[in-house]
Coordinates of C-alpha atoms and ligand atoms in Angstrom, one line a residue:
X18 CA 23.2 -30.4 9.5
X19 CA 24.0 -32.9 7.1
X20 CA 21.9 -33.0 4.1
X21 CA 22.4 -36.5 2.0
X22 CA 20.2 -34.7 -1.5
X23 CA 21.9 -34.2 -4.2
X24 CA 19.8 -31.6 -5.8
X25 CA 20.2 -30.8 -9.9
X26 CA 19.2 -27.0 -10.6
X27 CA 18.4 -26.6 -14.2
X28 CA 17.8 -23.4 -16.0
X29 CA 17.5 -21.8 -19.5
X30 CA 20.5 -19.8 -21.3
X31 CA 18.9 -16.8 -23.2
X32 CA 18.2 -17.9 -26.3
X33 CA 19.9 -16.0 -29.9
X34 CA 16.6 -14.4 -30.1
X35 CA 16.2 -12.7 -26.7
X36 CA 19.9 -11.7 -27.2
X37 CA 18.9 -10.1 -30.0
X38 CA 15.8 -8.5 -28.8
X39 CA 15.8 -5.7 -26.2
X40 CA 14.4 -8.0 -23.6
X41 CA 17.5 -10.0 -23.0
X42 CA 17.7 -8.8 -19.6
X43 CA 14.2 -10.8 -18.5
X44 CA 15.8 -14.1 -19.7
X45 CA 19.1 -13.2 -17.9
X46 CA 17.3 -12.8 -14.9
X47 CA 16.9 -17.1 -14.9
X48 CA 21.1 -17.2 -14.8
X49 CA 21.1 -14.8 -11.7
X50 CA 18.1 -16.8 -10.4
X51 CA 20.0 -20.3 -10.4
X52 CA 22.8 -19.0 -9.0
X53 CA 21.1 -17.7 -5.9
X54 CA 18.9 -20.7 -5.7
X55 CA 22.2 -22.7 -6.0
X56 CA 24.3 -21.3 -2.9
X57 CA 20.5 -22.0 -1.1
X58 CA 21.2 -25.2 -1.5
X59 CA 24.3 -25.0 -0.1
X60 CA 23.1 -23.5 3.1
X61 CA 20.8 -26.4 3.3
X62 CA 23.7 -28.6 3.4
X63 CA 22.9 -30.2 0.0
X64 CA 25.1 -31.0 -2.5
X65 CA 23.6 -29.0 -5.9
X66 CA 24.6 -28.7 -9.3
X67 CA 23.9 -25.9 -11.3
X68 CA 22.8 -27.6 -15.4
X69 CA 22.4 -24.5 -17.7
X70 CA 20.4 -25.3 -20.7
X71 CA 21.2 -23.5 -24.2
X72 CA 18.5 -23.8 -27.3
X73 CA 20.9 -26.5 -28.5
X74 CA 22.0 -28.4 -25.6
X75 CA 18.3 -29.8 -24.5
X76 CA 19.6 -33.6 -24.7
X77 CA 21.5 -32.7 -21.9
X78 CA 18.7 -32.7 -19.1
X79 CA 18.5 -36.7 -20.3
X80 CA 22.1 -37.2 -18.9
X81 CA 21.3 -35.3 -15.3
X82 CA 21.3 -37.5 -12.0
X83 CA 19.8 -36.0 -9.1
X84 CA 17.2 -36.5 -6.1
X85 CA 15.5 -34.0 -7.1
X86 CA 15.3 -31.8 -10.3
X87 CA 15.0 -27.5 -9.2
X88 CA 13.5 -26.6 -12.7
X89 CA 14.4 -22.9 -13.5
X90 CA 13.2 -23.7 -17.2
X91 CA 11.8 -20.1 -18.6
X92 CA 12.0 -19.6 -22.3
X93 CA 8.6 -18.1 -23.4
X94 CA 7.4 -16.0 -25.7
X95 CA 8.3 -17.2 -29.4
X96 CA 10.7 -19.6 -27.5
X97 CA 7.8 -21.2 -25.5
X98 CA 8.0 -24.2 -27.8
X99 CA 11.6 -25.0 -26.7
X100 CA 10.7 -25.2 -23.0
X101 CA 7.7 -27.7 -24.1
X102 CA 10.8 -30.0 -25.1
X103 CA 13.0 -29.3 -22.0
X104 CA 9.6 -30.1 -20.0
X105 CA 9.0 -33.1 -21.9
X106 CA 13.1 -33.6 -21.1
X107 CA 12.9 -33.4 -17.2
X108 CA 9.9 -35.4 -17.0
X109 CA 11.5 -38.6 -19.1
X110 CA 13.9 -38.3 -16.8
X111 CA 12.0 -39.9 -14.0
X112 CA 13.3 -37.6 -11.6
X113 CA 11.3 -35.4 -9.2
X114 CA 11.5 -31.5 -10.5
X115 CA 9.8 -29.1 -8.7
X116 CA 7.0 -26.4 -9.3
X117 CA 5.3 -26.6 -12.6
X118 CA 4.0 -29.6 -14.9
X119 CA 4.2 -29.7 -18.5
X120 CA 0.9 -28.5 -18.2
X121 CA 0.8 -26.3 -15.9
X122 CA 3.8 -24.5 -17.6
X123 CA 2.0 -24.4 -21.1
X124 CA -1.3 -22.7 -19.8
X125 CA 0.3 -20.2 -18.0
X126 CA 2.8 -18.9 -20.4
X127 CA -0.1 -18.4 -22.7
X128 CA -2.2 -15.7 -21.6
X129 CA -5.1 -17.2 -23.6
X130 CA -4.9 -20.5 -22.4
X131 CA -4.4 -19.0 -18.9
X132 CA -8.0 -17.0 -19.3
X133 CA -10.2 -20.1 -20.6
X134 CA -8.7 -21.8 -17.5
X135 CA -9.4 -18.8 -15.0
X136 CA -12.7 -19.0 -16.6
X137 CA -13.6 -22.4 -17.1
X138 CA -12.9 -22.9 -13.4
X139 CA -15.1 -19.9 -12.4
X140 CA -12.1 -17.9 -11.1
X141 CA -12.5 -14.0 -10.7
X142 CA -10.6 -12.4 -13.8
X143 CA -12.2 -9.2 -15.5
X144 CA -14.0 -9.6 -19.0
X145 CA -11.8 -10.6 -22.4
X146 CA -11.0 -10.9 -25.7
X147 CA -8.5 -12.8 -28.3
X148 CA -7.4 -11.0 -31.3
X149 CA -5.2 -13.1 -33.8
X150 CA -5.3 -10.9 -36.7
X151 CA -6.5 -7.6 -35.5
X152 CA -9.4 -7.4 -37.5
X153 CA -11.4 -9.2 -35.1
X154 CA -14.8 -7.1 -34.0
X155 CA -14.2 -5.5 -30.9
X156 CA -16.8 -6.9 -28.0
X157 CA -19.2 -4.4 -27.1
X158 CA -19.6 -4.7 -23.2
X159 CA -16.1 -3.9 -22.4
X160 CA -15.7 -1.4 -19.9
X161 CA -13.1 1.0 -20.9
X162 CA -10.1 1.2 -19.8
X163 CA -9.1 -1.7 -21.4
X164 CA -5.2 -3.1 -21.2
X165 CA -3.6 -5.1 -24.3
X166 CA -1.6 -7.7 -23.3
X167 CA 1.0 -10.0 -26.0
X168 CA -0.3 -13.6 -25.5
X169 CA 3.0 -15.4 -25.0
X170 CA 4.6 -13.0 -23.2
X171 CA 5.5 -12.4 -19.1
X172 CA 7.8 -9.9 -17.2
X173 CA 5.8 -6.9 -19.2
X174 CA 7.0 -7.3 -22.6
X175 CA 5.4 -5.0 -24.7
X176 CA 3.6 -3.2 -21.3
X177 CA 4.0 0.4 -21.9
X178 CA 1.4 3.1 -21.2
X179 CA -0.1 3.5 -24.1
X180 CA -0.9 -0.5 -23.6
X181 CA -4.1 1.2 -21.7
X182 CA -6.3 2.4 -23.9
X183 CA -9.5 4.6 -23.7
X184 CA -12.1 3.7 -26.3
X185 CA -12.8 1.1 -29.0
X186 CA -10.8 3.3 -31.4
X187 CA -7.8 2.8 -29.8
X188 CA -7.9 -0.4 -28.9
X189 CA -8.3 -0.9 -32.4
X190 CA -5.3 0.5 -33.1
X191 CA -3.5 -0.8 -30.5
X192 CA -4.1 -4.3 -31.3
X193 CA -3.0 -3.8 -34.9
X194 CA 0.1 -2.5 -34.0
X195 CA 1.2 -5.2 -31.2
X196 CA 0.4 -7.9 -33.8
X197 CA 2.5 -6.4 -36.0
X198 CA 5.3 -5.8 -33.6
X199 CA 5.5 -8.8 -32.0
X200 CA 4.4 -11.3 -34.7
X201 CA 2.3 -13.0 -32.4
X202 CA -1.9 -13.1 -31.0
X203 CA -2.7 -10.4 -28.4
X204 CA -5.5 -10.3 -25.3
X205 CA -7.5 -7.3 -24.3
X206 CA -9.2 -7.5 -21.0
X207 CA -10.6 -4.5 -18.6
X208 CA -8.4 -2.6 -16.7
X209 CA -8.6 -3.0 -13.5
X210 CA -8.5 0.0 -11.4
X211 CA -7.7 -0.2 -7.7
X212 CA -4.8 -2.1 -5.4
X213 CA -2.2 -4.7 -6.5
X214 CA -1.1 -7.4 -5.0
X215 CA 1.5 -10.3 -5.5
X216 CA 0.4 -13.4 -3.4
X217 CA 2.8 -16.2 -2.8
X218 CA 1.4 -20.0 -2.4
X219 CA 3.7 -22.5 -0.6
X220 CA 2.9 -26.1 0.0
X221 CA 4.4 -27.2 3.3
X222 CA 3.7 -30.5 5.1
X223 CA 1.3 -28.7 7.0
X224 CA -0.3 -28.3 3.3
X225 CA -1.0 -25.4 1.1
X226 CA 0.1 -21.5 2.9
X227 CA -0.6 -18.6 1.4
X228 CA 1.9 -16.4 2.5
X229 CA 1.5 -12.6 3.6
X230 CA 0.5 -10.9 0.2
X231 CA 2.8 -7.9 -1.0
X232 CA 1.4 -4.9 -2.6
X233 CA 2.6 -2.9 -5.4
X234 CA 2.4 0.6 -4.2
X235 CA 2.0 2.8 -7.3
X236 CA 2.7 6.8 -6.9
X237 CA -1.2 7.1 -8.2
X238 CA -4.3 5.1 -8.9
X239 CA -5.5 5.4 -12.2
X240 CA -4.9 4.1 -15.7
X241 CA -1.5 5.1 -15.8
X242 CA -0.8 3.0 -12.9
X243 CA 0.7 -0.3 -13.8
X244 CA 3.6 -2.7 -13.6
X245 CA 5.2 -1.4 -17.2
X246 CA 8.4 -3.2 -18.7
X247 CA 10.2 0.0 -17.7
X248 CA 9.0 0.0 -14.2
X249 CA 10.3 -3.8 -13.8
X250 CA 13.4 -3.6 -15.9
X251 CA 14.9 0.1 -16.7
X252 CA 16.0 1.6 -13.2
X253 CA 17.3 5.2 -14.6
X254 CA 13.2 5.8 -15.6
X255 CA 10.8 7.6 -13.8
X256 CA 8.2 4.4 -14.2
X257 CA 10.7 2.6 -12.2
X258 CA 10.3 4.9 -9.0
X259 CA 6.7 5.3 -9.1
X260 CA 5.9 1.9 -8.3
X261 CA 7.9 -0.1 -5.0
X262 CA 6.7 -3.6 -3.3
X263 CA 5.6 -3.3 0.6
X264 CA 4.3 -5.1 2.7
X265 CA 0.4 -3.7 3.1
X266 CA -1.9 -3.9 6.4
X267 CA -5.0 -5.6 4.7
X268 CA -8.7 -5.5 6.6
X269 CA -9.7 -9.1 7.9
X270 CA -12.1 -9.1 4.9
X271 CA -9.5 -8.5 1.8
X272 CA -7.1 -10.6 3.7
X273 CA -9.5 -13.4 3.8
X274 CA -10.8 -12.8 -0.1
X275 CA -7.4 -12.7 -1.2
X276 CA -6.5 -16.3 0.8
X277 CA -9.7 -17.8 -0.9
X278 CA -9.2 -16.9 -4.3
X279 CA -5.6 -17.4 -4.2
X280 CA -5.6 -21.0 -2.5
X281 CA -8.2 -21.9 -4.9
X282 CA -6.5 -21.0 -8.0
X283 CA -3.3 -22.9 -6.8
X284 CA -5.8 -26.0 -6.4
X285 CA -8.1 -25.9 -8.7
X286 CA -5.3 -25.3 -11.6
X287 CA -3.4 -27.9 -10.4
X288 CA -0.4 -25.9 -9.0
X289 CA 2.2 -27.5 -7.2
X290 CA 4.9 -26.9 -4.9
X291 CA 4.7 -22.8 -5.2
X292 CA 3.0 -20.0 -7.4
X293 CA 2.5 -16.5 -7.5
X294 CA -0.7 -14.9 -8.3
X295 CA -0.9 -11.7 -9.6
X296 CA -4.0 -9.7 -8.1
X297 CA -5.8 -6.1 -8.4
X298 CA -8.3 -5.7 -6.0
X299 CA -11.6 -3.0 -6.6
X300 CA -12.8 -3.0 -2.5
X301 CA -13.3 -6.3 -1.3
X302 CA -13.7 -7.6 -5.1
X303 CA -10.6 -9.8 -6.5
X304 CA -9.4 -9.9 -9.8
X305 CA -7.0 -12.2 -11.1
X306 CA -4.5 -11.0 -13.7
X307 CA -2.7 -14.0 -14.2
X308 CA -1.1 -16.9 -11.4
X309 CA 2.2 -18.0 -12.3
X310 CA 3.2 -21.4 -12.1
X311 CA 6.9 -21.1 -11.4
X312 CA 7.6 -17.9 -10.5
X313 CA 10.7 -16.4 -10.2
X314 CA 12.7 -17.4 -7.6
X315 CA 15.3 -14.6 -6.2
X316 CA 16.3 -13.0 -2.7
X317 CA 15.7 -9.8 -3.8
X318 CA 14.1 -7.3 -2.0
X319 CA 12.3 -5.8 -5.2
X320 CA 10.2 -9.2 -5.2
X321 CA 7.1 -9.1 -3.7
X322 CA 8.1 -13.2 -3.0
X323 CA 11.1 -11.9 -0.9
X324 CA 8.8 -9.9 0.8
X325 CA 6.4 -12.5 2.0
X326 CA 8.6 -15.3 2.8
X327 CA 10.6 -12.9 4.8
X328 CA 7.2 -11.6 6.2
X329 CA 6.6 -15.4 7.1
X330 CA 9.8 -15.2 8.9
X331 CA 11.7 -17.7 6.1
X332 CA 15.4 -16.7 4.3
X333 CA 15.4 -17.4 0.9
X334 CA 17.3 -21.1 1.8
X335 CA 14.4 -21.9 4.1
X336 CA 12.4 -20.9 1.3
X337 CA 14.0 -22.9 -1.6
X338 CA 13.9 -25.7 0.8
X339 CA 10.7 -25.9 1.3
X340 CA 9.8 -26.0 -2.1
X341 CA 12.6 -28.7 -2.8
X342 CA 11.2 -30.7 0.3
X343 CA 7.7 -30.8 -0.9
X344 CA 8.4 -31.9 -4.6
X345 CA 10.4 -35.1 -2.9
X346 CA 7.5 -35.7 -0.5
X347 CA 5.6 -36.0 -3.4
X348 CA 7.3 -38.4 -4.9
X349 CA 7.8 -40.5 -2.0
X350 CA 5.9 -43.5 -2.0
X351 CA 3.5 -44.3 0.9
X352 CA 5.1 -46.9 3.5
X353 CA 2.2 -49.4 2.2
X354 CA 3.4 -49.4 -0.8
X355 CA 7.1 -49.4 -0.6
X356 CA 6.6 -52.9 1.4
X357 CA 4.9 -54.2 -1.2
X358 CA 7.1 -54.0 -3.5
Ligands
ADP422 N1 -6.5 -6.2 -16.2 C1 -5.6 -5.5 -15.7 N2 -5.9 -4.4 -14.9 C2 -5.0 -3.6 -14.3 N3 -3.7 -3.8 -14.5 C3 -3.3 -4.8 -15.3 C4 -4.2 -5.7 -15.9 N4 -3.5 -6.7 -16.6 C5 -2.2 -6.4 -16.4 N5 -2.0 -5.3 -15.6 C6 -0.8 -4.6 -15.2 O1 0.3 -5.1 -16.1 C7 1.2 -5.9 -15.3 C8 1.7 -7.1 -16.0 O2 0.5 -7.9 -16.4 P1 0.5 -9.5 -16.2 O3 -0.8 -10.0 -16.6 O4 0.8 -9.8 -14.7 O5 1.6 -10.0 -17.2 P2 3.1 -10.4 -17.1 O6 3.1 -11.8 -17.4 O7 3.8 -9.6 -18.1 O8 3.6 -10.2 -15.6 C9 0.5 -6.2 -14.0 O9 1.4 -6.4 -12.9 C10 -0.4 -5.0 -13.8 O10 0.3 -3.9 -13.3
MG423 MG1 2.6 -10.7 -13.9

């Protein structure tokens, strides 16, 4: 099938400081992502361009020409301020890019931003504090365990089990030391024990799918149970085997809370095109840990998004498609309007 779109995908180089840092491989994971989303693409029968964006080289987005703009933008952390620009970049452009607005991007790569949202929209996300300097006094109706979490970080950065911690002592403690570490603010929320889920939204002309949710299966269920950097990135450690994504049977009644909750959050935040919400569920009772806005995008089998679009019966091209085909409807202009003009 001939496909006339000529489709630009553009994506962030790791910056000097991830290089650096021993988290290079989370930003080298956007390279390998646009390369895969690339020969998609191809499959589709479109003609795409792969644009690689380095800390220094932002300018270039203004120079791209394209139908349609596959943004693999991902710098966060202390970097997050250089994908505000590239945002800003895409969208001067005038060019349709898909997933993600400015917005959307900026509030979900803060974890604090992310909770006054979940919040302010009455979205299910367990109890929470900000700590900038560490001193802060500790709130008193947290349930313990309670997880520390870096603010600007994703993939796990600085998740490791002692992350969990116990009492108000430790949490103390903990989120002395993270400041510290990191240089940057920290959220503590409840831990949630009980089931994990990743849950894939698509929009499709049919309009907004939530795919078949994948579970994390962990080895156990307790505090020690959780997606640590290790268990993401490092696959000679033990964290790594205990945890695997499957496909789960769910009752009618979780099925149907996780749909809810999940469609909602994609709506209600303003999502577009895709997402991924990260859930734990305690019976029937949802929790959201965060939703990401543009998730990453691979045809690996170790992502619970592989899983579900497969479990949908889509390849990875019919997936990327998709997404590609709804950011161009969206920019299409109603027939009454075109004849206007
Ligand atoms: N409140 C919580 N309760 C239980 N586990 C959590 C909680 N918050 C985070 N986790 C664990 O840490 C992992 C990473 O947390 P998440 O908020 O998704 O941040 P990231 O942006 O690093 O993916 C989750 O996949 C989950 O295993
Ligand atoms: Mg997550």
């Amino acid at each position: 099938m001939k496909n006339p779109h000529a489709i630009a995908v553009v994506y962030s180089l790791p910056t000097k400081r991830v290089i650096a840092s021993p988290y290079a491989d989370t930003e080298q994971d956007t390279v390998d992502s646009a390369e895969e989303v690339y020969e998609a693409l191809k499959v589709k029968g479109a003609s795409p361009k792969l644009v690689p964006v380095a800390e220094d080289s932002i300018d270039a987005i203004a120079g791209i020409r394209a139908d349609c703009i596959v943004n693999l933008i991902d710098w966060t952390g202390l970097d997050l301020p250089l994908s505000d620009v590239a945002f800003t970049a895409i969208e001067h452009t005038g060019i349709p890019y898909t997933g993600a607005t400015r917005e959307n991007y900026l509030t979900t790569s803060d974890k604090i931003l992310m909770k006054k949202a979940l919040d302010a929209h009455k979205l299910p996300t367990s109890r929470w504090q900000l700590f900038e300097i560490g001193t802060e006094p500790v709130r008193r109706d947290f349930d313990y365990p309670v997880i520390v979490k870096l603010a600007f970080e994703h993939c796990s950065i600085g998740l490791t089990h002692d992350a969990v911690v116990d009492n108000v002592q430790e949490l103390a403690v903990r989120v002395r030391q993270r400041i510290k570490t990191f240089g940057e603010p920290v959220i503590a929320e409840e831990f949630i024990i009980g089931r994990e889920f990743q849950v894939t939204v698509l929009e499709t002309k049919g309009g907004v799918a939530i795919l078949p949710p994948a579970e994390i299966i962990f080895d156990t269920q307790g505090p020690e149970s959780l997606l640590t950097y290790e268990s993401r990135w490092e696959e000679t450690t033990t964290d790594y085997s205990s945890s695997r994504v499957a496909l789960p049977r769910l009752t009618a009644r979780l099925g149907a809370a996780i749909d809810s909750v999940t469609r909602k959050t994609f709506t209600e935040l303003g999502f577009r095109d895709y997402a991924r919400a990260d859930i734990r569920t305690r019976e029937s009772t949802i929790f959201i840990l965060e939703s990401n806005s543009n998730p990453g995008l691979s045809d690996s089998d170790e992502y619970g998004m592989t899983v579900s679009y497969k479990a949908a019966g889509m390849t990875f091209a019919d997936f990327v498609w998709t997404i590609v085909a709804s950011c161009m409807r969206r920019f299409t202009r109603p027939p009454s309007l075109a004849l206007r003009r």
